Short mmCIF file of C-alpha atoms in Angstrom, two decimals:
data_model
loop_
_atom_site.label_atom_id
_atom_site.label_comp_id
_atom_site.label_asym_id
_atom_site.label_seq_id
_atom_site.Cartn_x
_atom_site.Cartn_y
_atom_site.Cartn_z
CA UNK A 1 0.00 0.00 0.00
CA UNK A 2 1.15 3.54 -0.75
CA UNK A 3 1.47 5.74 2.29
CA UNK A 4 1.95 8.86 0.20
CA UNK A 5 1.46 9.87 -3.41
CA UNK A 6 2.02 13.43 -4.61
CA UNK A 7 1.10 14.32 -8.18
CA UNK A 8 2.02 17.62 -9.88
CA UNK A 9 1.87 19.70 -6.70
CA UNK A 10 2.32 23.36 -7.66
CA UNK A 11 2.42 26.55 -5.62
CA UNK A 12 3.47 29.94 -7.02
CA UNK A 13 4.74 32.89 -5.02
CA UNK A 14 6.24 36.15 -6.27
CA UNK A 15 9.81 34.97 -5.84
CA UNK A 16 9.45 31.17 -5.77
CA UNK A 17 7.57 28.39 -7.52
CA UNK A 18 6.97 24.84 -6.39
CA UNK A 19 6.94 23.32 -9.86
CA UNK A 20 4.86 20.17 -10.51
CA UNK A 21 6.33 18.19 -7.61
CA UNK A 22 5.61 14.45 -7.85
CA UNK A 23 6.86 11.50 -5.79
CA UNK A 24 5.47 8.53 -3.89
CA UNK A 25 6.35 6.41 -0.86
CA UNK A 26 5.32 2.87 0.00
CA UNK A 27 4.15 1.96 3.50
CA UNK A 28 6.81 0.73 5.94
CA UNK A 29 9.77 2.82 4.78
CA UNK A 30 11.67 6.01 5.58
CA UNK A 31 12.14 8.60 2.84
CA UNK A 32 14.66 11.39 3.20
CA UNK A 33 13.49 14.64 1.61
CA UNK A 34 16.60 16.71 0.95
CA UNK A 35 17.58 20.05 -0.56
CA UNK A 36 19.25 23.23 0.54
CA UNK A 37 17.38 25.84 2.59
CA UNK A 38 14.86 27.57 0.34
CA UNK A 39 14.68 24.68 -2.15
CA UNK A 40 11.00 24.02 -1.43
CA UNK A 41 10.97 21.30 1.23
CA UNK A 42 8.75 23.11 3.73
CA UNK A 43 6.56 24.57 0.97
CA UNK A 44 5.98 21.03 -0.30
CA UNK A 45 5.01 19.78 3.16
CA UNK A 46 2.70 22.73 3.86
CA UNK A 47 1.06 22.43 0.44
CA UNK A 48 0.50 18.69 0.67
CA UNK A 49 -1.16 19.11 4.08
CA UNK A 50 -3.30 22.09 3.05
CA UNK A 51 -1.55 24.35 5.56
CA UNK A 52 -1.14 26.56 2.51
CA UNK A 53 -3.38 25.99 -0.48
CA UNK A 54 -1.56 24.76 -3.61
CA UNK A 55 -2.45 26.07 -7.06
CA UNK A 56 -2.96 22.54 -8.32
CA UNK A 57 -1.97 18.95 -7.74
CA UNK A 58 -3.28 15.82 -6.04
CA UNK A 59 -2.16 14.41 -2.68
CA UNK A 60 -3.14 10.95 -1.43
CA UNK A 61 -2.14 9.98 2.11
CA UNK A 62 -2.85 6.55 3.60
CA UNK A 63 -5.36 5.93 0.81
CA UNK A 64 -7.26 9.21 1.29
CA UNK A 65 -7.40 12.22 -1.02
CA UNK A 66 -6.62 15.12 1.32
CA UNK A 67 -9.03 17.50 -0.44
CA UNK A 68 -11.94 15.11 0.05
CA UNK A 69 -10.96 13.48 3.36
CA UNK A 70 -8.85 16.03 5.24
CA UNK A 71 -10.13 14.91 8.66
CA UNK A 72 -9.27 11.23 8.02
CA UNK A 73 -5.84 12.19 6.66
CA UNK A 74 -4.88 14.42 9.55
CA UNK A 75 -6.06 11.84 12.07
CA UNK A 76 -3.75 9.27 10.48
CA UNK A 77 -0.57 11.37 10.39
CA UNK A 78 1.83 13.03 12.79
CA UNK A 79 3.52 16.29 11.81
CA UNK A 80 6.68 17.45 13.57
CA UNK A 81 8.37 20.75 12.82
CA UNK A 82 11.46 22.33 14.28
CA UNK A 83 9.38 25.47 14.82
CA UNK A 84 7.98 26.35 18.23
CA UNK A 85 4.20 26.08 18.07
CA UNK A 86 3.17 25.35 21.65
CA UNK A 87 1.54 27.36 24.44
CA UNK A 88 4.71 28.30 26.26
CA UNK A 89 3.08 29.24 29.55
CA UNK A 90 1.41 25.82 29.94
CA UNK A 91 2.79 22.63 31.46
CA UNK A 92 3.48 19.63 29.23
CA UNK A 93 0.73 17.71 31.04
CA UNK A 94 -1.87 20.41 30.32
CA UNK A 95 -1.03 20.60 26.60
CA UNK A 96 -1.13 16.81 26.27
CA UNK A 97 -4.48 16.51 28.07
CA UNK A 98 -6.03 18.82 25.48
CA UNK A 99 -4.22 17.34 22.46
CA UNK A 100 -4.98 13.66 23.10
CA UNK A 101 -8.76 14.31 23.03
CA UNK A 102 -8.48 14.81 19.27
CA UNK A 103 -7.07 11.31 18.64
CA UNK A 104 -9.24 8.20 19.17
CA UNK A 105 -6.15 5.94 18.91
CA UNK A 106 -4.21 7.74 21.63
CA UNK A 107 -1.91 5.34 23.56
CA UNK A 108 -1.21 6.80 26.99
CA UNK A 109 1.13 3.98 27.99
CA UNK A 110 3.34 4.46 24.92
CA UNK A 111 3.26 8.24 25.42
CA UNK A 112 4.67 7.92 28.94
CA UNK A 113 7.30 5.46 27.68
CA UNK A 114 8.47 8.12 25.24
CA UNK A 115 8.49 10.82 27.93
CA UNK A 116 10.74 8.58 30.00
CA UNK A 117 12.97 7.79 27.03
CA UNK A 118 13.32 11.52 26.25
CA UNK A 119 13.78 12.51 29.92
CA UNK A 120 10.78 14.83 29.71
CA UNK A 121 9.09 15.92 32.96
CA UNK A 122 5.40 16.48 32.20
CA UNK A 123 5.16 19.00 35.02
CA UNK A 124 7.62 21.34 33.31
CA UNK A 125 6.44 24.49 31.56
CA UNK A 126 6.86 24.40 27.79
CA UNK A 127 8.83 27.65 27.89
CA UNK A 128 11.42 26.03 30.16
CA UNK A 129 12.25 23.30 27.63
CA UNK A 130 15.26 23.61 25.35
CA UNK A 131 14.67 23.73 21.60
CA UNK A 132 15.71 20.08 21.35
CA UNK A 133 13.36 19.03 24.15
CA UNK A 134 10.45 20.80 22.44
CA UNK A 135 11.11 18.76 19.31
CA UNK A 136 11.25 15.55 21.35
CA UNK A 137 7.91 16.45 22.92
CA UNK A 138 6.38 16.99 19.47
CA UNK A 139 7.69 13.56 18.41
CA UNK A 140 6.20 11.95 21.52
CA UNK A 141 2.81 13.49 20.69
CA UNK A 142 3.01 12.45 17.04
CA UNK A 143 3.94 8.85 17.78
CA UNK A 144 1.44 8.31 20.59
CA UNK A 145 -1.70 8.33 18.46
CA UNK A 146 -0.49 5.58 16.12
CA UNK A 147 0.23 7.93 13.22
CA UNK A 148 0.57 5.76 10.11
CA UNK A 149 2.65 8.48 8.42
CA UNK A 150 5.07 10.69 10.32
CA UNK A 151 5.99 13.88 8.45
CA UNK A 152 9.12 15.41 9.93
CA UNK A 153 10.23 18.91 8.92
CA UNK A 154 13.83 19.44 10.06
CA UNK A 155 13.18 17.69 13.40
CA UNK A 156 16.83 17.09 14.35
CA UNK A 157 18.30 20.50 13.52
CA UNK A 158 18.29 21.66 17.16
CA UNK A 159 19.61 18.44 18.68
CA UNK A 160 23.08 17.32 19.66
CA UNK A 161 24.64 14.33 17.81
CA UNK A 162 23.78 11.81 20.56
CA UNK A 163 20.11 12.89 20.67
CA UNK A 164 19.93 12.79 16.88
CA UNK A 165 21.28 9.25 16.86
CA UNK A 166 18.72 8.18 19.47
CA UNK A 167 15.91 9.57 17.34
CA UNK A 168 17.19 7.86 14.19
CA UNK A 169 17.10 4.51 16.01
CA UNK A 170 13.59 5.29 17.27
CA UNK A 171 12.43 6.09 13.73
CA UNK A 172 13.83 2.77 12.48
CA UNK A 173 11.96 0.92 15.22
CA UNK A 174 8.77 2.81 14.37
CA UNK A 175 8.65 1.58 10.76
CA UNK A 176 9.92 -1.94 11.53
CA UNK A 177 6.39 -3.40 11.71
CA UNK A 178 5.76 -2.44 8.07
CA UNK A 179 2.64 -0.46 9.00
CA UNK A 180 4.22 2.90 9.75
CA UNK A 181 6.02 5.25 7.37
CA UNK A 182 8.21 8.36 7.74
CA UNK A 183 8.85 11.29 5.41
CA UNK A 184 11.95 12.94 6.88
CA UNK A 185 12.75 16.41 5.54
CA UNK A 186 16.22 17.56 6.55
CA UNK A 187 19.47 19.11 5.38
CA UNK A 188 21.43 17.01 7.91
CA UNK A 189 22.13 14.23 5.44
CA UNK A 190 24.30 12.24 7.87
CA UNK A 191 21.09 11.31 9.75
CA UNK A 192 19.62 9.93 6.53
CA UNK A 193 22.74 7.87 5.82
CA UNK A 194 21.78 5.84 8.90
CA UNK A 195 18.09 5.30 8.30
CA UNK A 196 16.66 6.31 4.91
CA UNK A 197 15.37 3.71 2.46
CA UNK A 198 14.52 6.30 -0.21
CA UNK A 199 15.72 9.77 -1.13
CA UNK A 200 13.83 12.57 -2.83
CA UNK A 201 15.99 15.57 -3.78
CA UNK A 202 14.39 18.93 -4.52
CA UNK A 203 16.27 21.83 -6.10
CA UNK A 204 14.80 25.27 -6.80
CA UNK A 205 11.26 23.95 -6.48
CA UNK A 206 11.69 20.96 -8.79
CA UNK A 207 12.31 17.30 -7.99
CA UNK A 208 15.78 16.42 -9.27
CA UNK A 209 15.63 12.74 -8.35
CA UNK A 210 13.48 10.35 -6.29
CA UNK A 211 14.48 6.70 -5.83
CA UNK A 212 15.84 4.18 -3.34
CA UNK A 213 18.93 5.38 -1.49
CA UNK A 214 21.25 2.75 -2.99
CA UNK A 215 20.35 3.71 -6.56
CA UNK A 216 20.56 7.40 -5.65
CA UNK A 217 24.14 7.08 -4.41
CA UNK A 218 25.27 4.61 -7.07
CA UNK A 219 24.25 7.05 -9.80
CA UNK A 220 27.19 9.32 -8.89
CA UNK A 221 30.94 9.15 -8.24
CA UNK A 222 33.46 11.60 -6.83
CA UNK A 223 36.48 12.36 -9.02
CA UNK A 224 39.75 14.12 -8.28
CA UNK A 225 42.80 14.60 -10.45
CA UNK A 226 45.55 16.86 -11.76
CA UNK A 227 44.75 20.06 -13.60
CA UNK A 228 46.78 18.86 -16.60
CA UNK A 229 44.35 15.95 -17.05
CA UNK A 230 41.30 18.22 -17.17
CA UNK A 231 40.20 18.69 -20.77
CA UNK A 232 37.29 20.82 -21.99
CA UNK A 233 35.40 17.62 -22.77
CA UNK A 234 35.83 16.32 -19.22
CA UNK A 235 34.80 19.66 -17.74
CA UNK A 236 31.40 19.26 -19.39
CA UNK A 237 30.85 15.96 -17.56
CA UNK A 238 31.72 17.21 -14.06
CA UNK A 239 29.01 18.41 -11.69
CA UNK A 240 30.14 21.12 -9.28
CA UNK A 241 33.69 21.29 -10.62
CA UNK A 242 36.19 22.88 -8.22
CA UNK A 243 39.68 23.69 -9.48
CA UNK A 244 42.38 24.42 -6.90
CA UNK A 245 46.17 24.71 -6.71
CA UNK A 246 46.71 20.95 -6.41
CA UNK A 247 44.22 19.88 -9.07
CA UNK A 248 40.47 19.52 -9.39
CA UNK A 249 37.55 17.69 -7.83
CA UNK A 250 33.90 17.20 -8.60
CA UNK A 251 31.00 14.83 -9.06
CA UNK A 252 30.23 12.76 -12.15
CA UNK A 253 27.45 10.45 -13.22
CA UNK A 254 28.54 6.84 -12.80
CA UNK A 255 27.94 6.15 -16.51
CA UNK A 256 30.85 8.53 -17.31
CA UNK A 257 33.36 6.65 -15.15
CA UNK A 258 35.45 5.26 -18.05
CA UNK A 259 36.26 8.77 -19.29
CA UNK A 260 38.05 9.49 -16.00
CA UNK A 261 40.40 6.50 -15.91
CA UNK A 262 43.37 8.70 -14.97
CA UNK A 263 41.58 10.17 -11.93
CA UNK A 264 41.02 9.12 -8.36
CA UNK A 265 37.45 7.89 -8.07
CA UNK A 266 35.48 7.28 -4.86
CA UNK A 267 31.92 6.79 -3.63
CA UNK A 268 30.10 9.98 -2.56
CA UNK A 269 28.02 10.56 0.55
CA UNK A 270 24.55 12.09 0.33
CA UNK A 271 26.12 15.37 1.41
CA UNK A 272 28.70 15.18 -1.40
CA UNK A 273 25.94 14.65 -3.96
CA UNK A 274 23.89 17.56 -2.67
CA UNK A 275 26.82 19.98 -2.30
CA UNK A 276 28.18 19.35 -5.80
CA UNK A 277 24.75 19.56 -7.41
CA UNK A 278 24.12 22.88 -5.68
CA UNK A 279 27.42 24.27 -6.99
#
């Protein structure tokens, strides 16, 4: 079953256009949604959830068309943003007591397990939580009503490396039963190296590539060599070419490997692929 299908999602602003964005995600997997700041990640998420109204496009989540079944969709998802959207003067317990009334599948036992795991004291005021703790609280809320699709918008950007690693492991456990799915929007690609099954890369409002993470990485190679070996023909094949005193470096498509036999060739990370494409 498809957890998410986005077809030709478009949203036009004066200075930016989300241009016919399309991708899909099967149930039981984690998709990393990557791109530099301003590429359209958050606009895509807001448009697909009707937080902002798209110009056109179709969004199906957990089998429901969001335009026709918005209540069913939003009851079956959890949305976590790095932004602060809580009532800061209230205690965690008070906010939760109101929030859980909206979800018929609320699991109080699992919620308190997550509070313990995250070292969250429900008697604390929201305003006294660190930025990272606020994100952890949002994740606890999102996971505790059996959200079939978790939509995460830069959730780990305010967390230290240890906390980020703990969350990545939690996300992997969450989808392990094959019934839960995660769309993980982030520019911290090292987190995705650990957990993502699929990658969707957006650049300037357009989807550059969307596929499984192995195919995504295998499509590219890093090259480095001497300046004397760099011909005009080779320059045309290099993505994000950087020439320096000791030589050159860049990214190539794997199909062009044979043309660079004199060069040092290595496998790129997700960050390498994104950085060179943005150059």
